[in-house]
PDB file of C-alpha atoms in Angstrom:
ATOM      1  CA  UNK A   1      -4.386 -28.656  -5.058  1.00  0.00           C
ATOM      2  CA  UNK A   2      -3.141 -25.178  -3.958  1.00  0.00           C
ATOM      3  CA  UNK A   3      -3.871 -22.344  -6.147  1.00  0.00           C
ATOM      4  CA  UNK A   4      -1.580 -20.048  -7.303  1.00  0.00           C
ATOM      5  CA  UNK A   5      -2.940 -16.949  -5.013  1.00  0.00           C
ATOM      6  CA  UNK A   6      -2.280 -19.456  -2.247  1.00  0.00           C
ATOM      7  CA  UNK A   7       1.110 -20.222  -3.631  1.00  0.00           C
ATOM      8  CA  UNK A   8       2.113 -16.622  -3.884  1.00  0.00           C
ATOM      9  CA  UNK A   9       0.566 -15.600  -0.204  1.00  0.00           C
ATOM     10  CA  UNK A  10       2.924 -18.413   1.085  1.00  0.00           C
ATOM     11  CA  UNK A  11       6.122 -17.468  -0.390  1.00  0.00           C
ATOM     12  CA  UNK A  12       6.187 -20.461  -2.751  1.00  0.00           C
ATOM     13  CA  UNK A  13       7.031 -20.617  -6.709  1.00  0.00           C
ATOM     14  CA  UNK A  14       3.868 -19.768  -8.907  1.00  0.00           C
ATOM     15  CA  UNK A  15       2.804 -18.503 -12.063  1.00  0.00           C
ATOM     16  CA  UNK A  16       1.849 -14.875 -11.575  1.00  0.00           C
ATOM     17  CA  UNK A  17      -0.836 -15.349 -14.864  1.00  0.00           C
ATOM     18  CA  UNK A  18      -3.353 -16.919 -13.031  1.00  0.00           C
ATOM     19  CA  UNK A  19      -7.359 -15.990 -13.153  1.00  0.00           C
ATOM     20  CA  UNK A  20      -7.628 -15.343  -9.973  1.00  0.00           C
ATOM     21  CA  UNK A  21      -4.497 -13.089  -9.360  1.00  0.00           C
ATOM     22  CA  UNK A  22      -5.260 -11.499 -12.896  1.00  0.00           C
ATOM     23  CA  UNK A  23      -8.361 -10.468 -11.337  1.00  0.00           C
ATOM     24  CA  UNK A  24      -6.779  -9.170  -8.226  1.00  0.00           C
ATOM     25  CA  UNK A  25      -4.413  -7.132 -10.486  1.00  0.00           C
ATOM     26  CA  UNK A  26      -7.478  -5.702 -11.950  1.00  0.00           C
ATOM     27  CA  UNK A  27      -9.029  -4.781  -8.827  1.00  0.00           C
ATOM     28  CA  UNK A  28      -5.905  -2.523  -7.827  1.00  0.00           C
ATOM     29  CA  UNK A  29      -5.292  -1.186 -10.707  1.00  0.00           C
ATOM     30  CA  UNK A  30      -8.947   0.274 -10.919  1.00  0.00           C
ATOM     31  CA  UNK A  31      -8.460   1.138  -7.286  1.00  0.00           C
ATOM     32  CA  UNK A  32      -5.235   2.967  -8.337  1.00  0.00           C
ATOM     33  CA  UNK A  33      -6.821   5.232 -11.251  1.00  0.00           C
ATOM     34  CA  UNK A  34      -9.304   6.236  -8.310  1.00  0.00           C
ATOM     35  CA  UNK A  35      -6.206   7.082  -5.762  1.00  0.00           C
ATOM     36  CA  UNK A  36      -3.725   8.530  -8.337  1.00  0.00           C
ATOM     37  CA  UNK A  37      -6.540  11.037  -9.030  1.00  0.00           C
ATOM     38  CA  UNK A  38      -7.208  12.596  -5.523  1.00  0.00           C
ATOM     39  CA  UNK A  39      -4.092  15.117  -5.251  1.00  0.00           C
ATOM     40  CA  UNK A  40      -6.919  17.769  -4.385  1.00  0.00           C
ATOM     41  CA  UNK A  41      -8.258  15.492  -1.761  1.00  0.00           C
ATOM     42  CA  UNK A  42      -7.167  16.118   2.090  1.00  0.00           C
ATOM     43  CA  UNK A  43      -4.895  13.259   4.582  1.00  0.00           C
ATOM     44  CA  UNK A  44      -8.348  12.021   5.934  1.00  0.00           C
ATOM     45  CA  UNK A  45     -10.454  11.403   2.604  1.00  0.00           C
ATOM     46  CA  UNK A  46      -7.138   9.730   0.737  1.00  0.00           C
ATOM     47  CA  UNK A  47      -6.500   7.573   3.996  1.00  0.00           C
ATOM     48  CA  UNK A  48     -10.036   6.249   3.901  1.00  0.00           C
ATOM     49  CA  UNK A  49      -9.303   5.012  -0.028  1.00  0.00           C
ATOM     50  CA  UNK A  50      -6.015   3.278   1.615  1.00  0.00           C
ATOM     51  CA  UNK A  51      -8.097   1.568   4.239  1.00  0.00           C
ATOM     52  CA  UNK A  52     -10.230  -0.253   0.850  1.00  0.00           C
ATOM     53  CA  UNK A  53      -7.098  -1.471  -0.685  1.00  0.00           C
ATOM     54  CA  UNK A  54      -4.491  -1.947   2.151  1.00  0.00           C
ATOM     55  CA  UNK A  55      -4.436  -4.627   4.925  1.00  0.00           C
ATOM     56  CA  UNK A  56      -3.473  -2.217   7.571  1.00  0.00           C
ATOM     57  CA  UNK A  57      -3.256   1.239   7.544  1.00  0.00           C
ATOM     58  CA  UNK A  58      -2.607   3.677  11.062  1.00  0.00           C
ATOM     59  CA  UNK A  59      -4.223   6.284  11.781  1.00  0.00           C
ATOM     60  CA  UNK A  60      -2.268   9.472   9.975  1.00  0.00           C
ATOM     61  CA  UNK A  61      -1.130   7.454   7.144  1.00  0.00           C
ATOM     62  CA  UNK A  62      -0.493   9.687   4.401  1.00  0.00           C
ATOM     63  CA  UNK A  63       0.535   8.829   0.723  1.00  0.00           C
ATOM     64  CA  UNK A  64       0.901  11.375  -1.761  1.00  0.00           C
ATOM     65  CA  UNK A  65      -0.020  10.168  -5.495  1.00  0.00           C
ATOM     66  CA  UNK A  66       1.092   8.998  -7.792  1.00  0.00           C
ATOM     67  CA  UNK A  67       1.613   5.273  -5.942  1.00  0.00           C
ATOM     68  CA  UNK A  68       1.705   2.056  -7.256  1.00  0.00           C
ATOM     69  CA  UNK A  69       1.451  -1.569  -5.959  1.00  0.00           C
ATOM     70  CA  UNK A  70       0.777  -5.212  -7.175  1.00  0.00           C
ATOM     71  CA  UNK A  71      -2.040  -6.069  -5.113  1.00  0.00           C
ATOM     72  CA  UNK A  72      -2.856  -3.937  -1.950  1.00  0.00           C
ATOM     73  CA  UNK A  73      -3.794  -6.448   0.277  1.00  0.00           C
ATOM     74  CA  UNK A  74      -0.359  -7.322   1.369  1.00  0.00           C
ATOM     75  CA  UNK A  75       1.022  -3.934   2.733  1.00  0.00           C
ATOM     76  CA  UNK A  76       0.406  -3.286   6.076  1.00  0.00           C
ATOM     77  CA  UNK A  77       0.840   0.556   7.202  1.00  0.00           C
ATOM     78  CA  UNK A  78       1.601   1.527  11.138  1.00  0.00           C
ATOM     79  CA  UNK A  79       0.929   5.099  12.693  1.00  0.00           C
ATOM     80  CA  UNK A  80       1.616   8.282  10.877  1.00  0.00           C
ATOM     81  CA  UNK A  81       3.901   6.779   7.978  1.00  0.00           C
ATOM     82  CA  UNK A  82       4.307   8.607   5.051  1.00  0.00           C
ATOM     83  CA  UNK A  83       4.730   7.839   1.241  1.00  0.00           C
ATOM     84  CA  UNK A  84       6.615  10.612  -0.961  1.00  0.00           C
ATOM     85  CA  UNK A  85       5.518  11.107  -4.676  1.00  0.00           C
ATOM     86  CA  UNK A  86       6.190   8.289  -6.826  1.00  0.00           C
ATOM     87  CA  UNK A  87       6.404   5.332  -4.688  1.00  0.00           C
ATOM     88  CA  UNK A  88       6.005   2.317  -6.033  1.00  0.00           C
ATOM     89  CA  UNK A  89       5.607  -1.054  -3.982  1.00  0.00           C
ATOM     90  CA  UNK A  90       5.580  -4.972  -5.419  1.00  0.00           C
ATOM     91  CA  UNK A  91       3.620  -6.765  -2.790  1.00  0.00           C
ATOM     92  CA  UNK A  92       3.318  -9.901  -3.897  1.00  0.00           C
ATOM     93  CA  UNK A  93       4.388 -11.233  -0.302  1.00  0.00           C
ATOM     94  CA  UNK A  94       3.445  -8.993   2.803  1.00  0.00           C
ATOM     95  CA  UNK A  95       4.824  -5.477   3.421  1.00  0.00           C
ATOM     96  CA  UNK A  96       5.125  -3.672   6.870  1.00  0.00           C
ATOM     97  CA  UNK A  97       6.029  -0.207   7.603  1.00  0.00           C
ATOM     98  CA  UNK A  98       6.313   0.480  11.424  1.00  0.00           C
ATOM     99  CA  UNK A  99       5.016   3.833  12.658  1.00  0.00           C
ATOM    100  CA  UNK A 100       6.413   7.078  11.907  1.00  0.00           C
ATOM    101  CA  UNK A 101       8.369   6.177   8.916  1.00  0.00           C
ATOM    102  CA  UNK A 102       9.102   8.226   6.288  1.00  0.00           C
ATOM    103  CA  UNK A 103      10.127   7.640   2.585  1.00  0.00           C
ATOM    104  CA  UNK A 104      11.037   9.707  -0.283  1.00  0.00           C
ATOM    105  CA  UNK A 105      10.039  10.408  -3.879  1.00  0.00           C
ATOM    106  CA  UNK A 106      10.780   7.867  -6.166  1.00  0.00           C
ATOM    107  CA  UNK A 107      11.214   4.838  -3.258  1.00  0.00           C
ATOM    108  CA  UNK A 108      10.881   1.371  -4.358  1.00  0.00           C
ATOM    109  CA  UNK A 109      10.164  -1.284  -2.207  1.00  0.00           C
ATOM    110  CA  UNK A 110      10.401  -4.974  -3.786  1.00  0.00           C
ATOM    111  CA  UNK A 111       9.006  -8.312  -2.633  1.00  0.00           C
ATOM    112  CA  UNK A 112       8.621 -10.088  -5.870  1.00  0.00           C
ATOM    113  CA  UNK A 113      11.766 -12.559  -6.402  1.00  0.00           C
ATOM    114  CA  UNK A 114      12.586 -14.396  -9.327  1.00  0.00           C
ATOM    115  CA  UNK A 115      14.365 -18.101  -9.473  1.00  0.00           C
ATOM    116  CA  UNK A 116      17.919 -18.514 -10.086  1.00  0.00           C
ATOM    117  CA  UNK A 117      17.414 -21.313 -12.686  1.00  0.00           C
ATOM    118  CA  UNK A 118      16.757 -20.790 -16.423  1.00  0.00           C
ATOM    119  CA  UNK A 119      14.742 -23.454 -16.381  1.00  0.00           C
ATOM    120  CA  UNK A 120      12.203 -22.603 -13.396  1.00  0.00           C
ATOM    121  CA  UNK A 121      12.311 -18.525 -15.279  1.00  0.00           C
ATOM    122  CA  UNK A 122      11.053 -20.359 -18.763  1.00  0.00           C
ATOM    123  CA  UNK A 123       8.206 -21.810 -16.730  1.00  0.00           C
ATOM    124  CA  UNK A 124       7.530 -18.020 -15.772  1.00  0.00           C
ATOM    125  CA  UNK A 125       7.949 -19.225 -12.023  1.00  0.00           C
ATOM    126  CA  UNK A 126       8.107 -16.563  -9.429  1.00  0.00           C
ATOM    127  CA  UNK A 127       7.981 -15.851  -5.899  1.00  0.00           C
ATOM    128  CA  UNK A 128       7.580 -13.458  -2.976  1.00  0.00           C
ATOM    129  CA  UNK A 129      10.150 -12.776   0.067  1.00  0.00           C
ATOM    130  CA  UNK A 130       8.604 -10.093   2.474  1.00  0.00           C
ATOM    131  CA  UNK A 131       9.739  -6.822   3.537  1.00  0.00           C
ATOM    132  CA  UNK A 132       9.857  -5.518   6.912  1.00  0.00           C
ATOM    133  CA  UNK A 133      10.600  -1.602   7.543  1.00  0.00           C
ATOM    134  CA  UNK A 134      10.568  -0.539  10.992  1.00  0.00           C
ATOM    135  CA  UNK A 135       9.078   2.245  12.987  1.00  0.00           C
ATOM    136  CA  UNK A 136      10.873   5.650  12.736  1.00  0.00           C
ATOM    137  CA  UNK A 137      12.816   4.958   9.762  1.00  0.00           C
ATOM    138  CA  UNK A 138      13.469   7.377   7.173  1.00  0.00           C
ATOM    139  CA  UNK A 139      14.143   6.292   3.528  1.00  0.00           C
ATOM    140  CA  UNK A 140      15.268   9.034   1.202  1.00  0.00           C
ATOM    141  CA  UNK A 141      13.957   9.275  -2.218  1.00  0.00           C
ATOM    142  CA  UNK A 142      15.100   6.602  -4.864  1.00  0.00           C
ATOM    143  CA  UNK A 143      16.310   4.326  -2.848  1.00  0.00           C
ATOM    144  CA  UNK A 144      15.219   0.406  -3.865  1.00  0.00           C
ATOM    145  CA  UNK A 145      14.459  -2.010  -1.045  1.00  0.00           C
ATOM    146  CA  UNK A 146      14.844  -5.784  -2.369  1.00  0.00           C
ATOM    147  CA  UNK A 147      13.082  -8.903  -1.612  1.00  0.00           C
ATOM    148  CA  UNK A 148      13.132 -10.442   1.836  1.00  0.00           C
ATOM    149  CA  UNK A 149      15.191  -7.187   3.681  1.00  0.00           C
ATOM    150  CA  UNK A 150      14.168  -6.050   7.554  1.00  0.00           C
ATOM    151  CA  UNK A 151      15.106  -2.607   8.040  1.00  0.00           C
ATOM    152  CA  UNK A 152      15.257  -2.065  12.139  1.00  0.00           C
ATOM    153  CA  UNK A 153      13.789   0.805  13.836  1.00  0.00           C
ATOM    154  CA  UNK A 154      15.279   4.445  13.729  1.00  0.00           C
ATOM    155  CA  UNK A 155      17.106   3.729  10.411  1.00  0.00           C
ATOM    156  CA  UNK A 156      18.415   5.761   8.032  1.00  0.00           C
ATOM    157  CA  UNK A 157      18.487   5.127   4.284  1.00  0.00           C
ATOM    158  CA  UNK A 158      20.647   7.283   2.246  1.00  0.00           C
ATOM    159  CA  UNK A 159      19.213   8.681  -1.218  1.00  0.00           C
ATOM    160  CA  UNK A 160      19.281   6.102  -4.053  1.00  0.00           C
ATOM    161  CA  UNK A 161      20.457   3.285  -1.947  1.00  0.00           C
ATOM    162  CA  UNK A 162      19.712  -0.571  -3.179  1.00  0.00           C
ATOM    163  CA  UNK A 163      19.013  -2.495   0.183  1.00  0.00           C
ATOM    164  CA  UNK A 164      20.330  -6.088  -0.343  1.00  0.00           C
ATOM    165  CA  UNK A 165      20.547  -7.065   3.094  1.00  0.00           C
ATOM    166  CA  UNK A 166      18.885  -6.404   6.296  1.00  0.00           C
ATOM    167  CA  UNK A 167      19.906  -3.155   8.175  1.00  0.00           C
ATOM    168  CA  UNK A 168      20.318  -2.466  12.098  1.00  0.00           C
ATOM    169  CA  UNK A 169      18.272  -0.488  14.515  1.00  0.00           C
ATOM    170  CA  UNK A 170      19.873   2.772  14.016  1.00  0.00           C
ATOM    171  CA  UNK A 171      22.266   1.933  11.632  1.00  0.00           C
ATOM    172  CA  UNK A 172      22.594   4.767   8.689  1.00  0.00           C
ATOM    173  CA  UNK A 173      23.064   2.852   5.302  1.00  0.00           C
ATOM    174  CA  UNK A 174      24.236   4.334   2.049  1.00  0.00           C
ATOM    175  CA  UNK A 175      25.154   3.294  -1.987  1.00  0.00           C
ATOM    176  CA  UNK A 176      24.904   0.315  -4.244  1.00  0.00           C
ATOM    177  CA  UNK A 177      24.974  -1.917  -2.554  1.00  0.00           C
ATOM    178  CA  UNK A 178      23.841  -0.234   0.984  1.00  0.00           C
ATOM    179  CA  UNK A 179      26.047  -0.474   3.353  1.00  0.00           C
ATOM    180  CA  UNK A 180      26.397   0.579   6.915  1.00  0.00           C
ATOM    181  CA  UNK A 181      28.175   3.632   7.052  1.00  0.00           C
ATOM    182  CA  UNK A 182      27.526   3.689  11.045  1.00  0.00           C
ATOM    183  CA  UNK A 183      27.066   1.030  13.347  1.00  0.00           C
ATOM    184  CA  UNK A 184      23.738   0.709  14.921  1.00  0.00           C
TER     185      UNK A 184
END
């Protein structure tokens, strides 16, 4: 039988109050205290605390606390990208963020999904779609990326944008919902 961490990884329905992913939970959330407590520490020391938690992070990665996240172990961090104040990613499912990117204050970036039917939501049923941001993007602050969006390279995210769909290479997306406001 599969367990529910495997479930989650794997994009399937599970049941998020599980031992094993309670435990997890725990982990991070200790992990966080520790990070969301270093705003006197320097790019190198608070990078080497995102290298315990993360499953990838570049060289010149550089989040500024407070940040929050499900799990760690799912977000995968390229060259030089940078986290704003305030960011806050749900990585139940795997998150990548392509070198050079940067995001604003206040960014949410979403990968837990929940199911359409009542009856699967009583059964507190959930599950993961993954996020893909590209290299050289730059997200401004408050915008909300939702489950299972690819954002292509050199994109621009207006300010409090909610990404439903994917975006273009170079395509400059703004509102609720985002849309393209040029073509890529």
């Amino acid at each position: 039988m599969t367990g529910q961490k495997q479930k989650m990884l794997a994009g399937e329905l599970y049941v998020a109050d599980d031992p094993e992913l309670a435990a997890d939970n725990r982990r991070i959330s200790e992990w966080m205290g520790r990070y969301n407590a270093t705003s006197t520490l320097s790019q190198p020391e608070r990078q080497a605390l995102l290298a315990e938690a993360f499953a990838r992070v570049g060289e010149g990665c550089n989040i500024r606390p407070p940040f929050f996240c499900d799990y760690g172990y799912n977000i995968s961090l390229g060259r030089g990208v940078f986290l704003n104040f305030n960011c806050c990613i749900l990585d139940v499912v795997q998150v990548t963020i392509g070198d050079m990117t940067q995001i604003g204050p206040g960014v949410q970036i979403l990968t837990a999904d929940h199911p359409r039917d009542a009856g699967q939501r009583r059964q507190m049923l959930e599950f993961g779609r993954p996020v893909t941001i590209g290299a050289n993007v730059w997200i401004g602050g408050g915008a909300m990326i939702l489950p299972g969006v690819t954002i292509g390279d050199d994109a621009i995210i207006g300010a409090g944008s909610v990404v439903t769909r994917d975006m273009p290479a170079g395509g400059i997306a703004v509102g609720n919902p985002a849309r393209l406001r040029l073509p890529a």
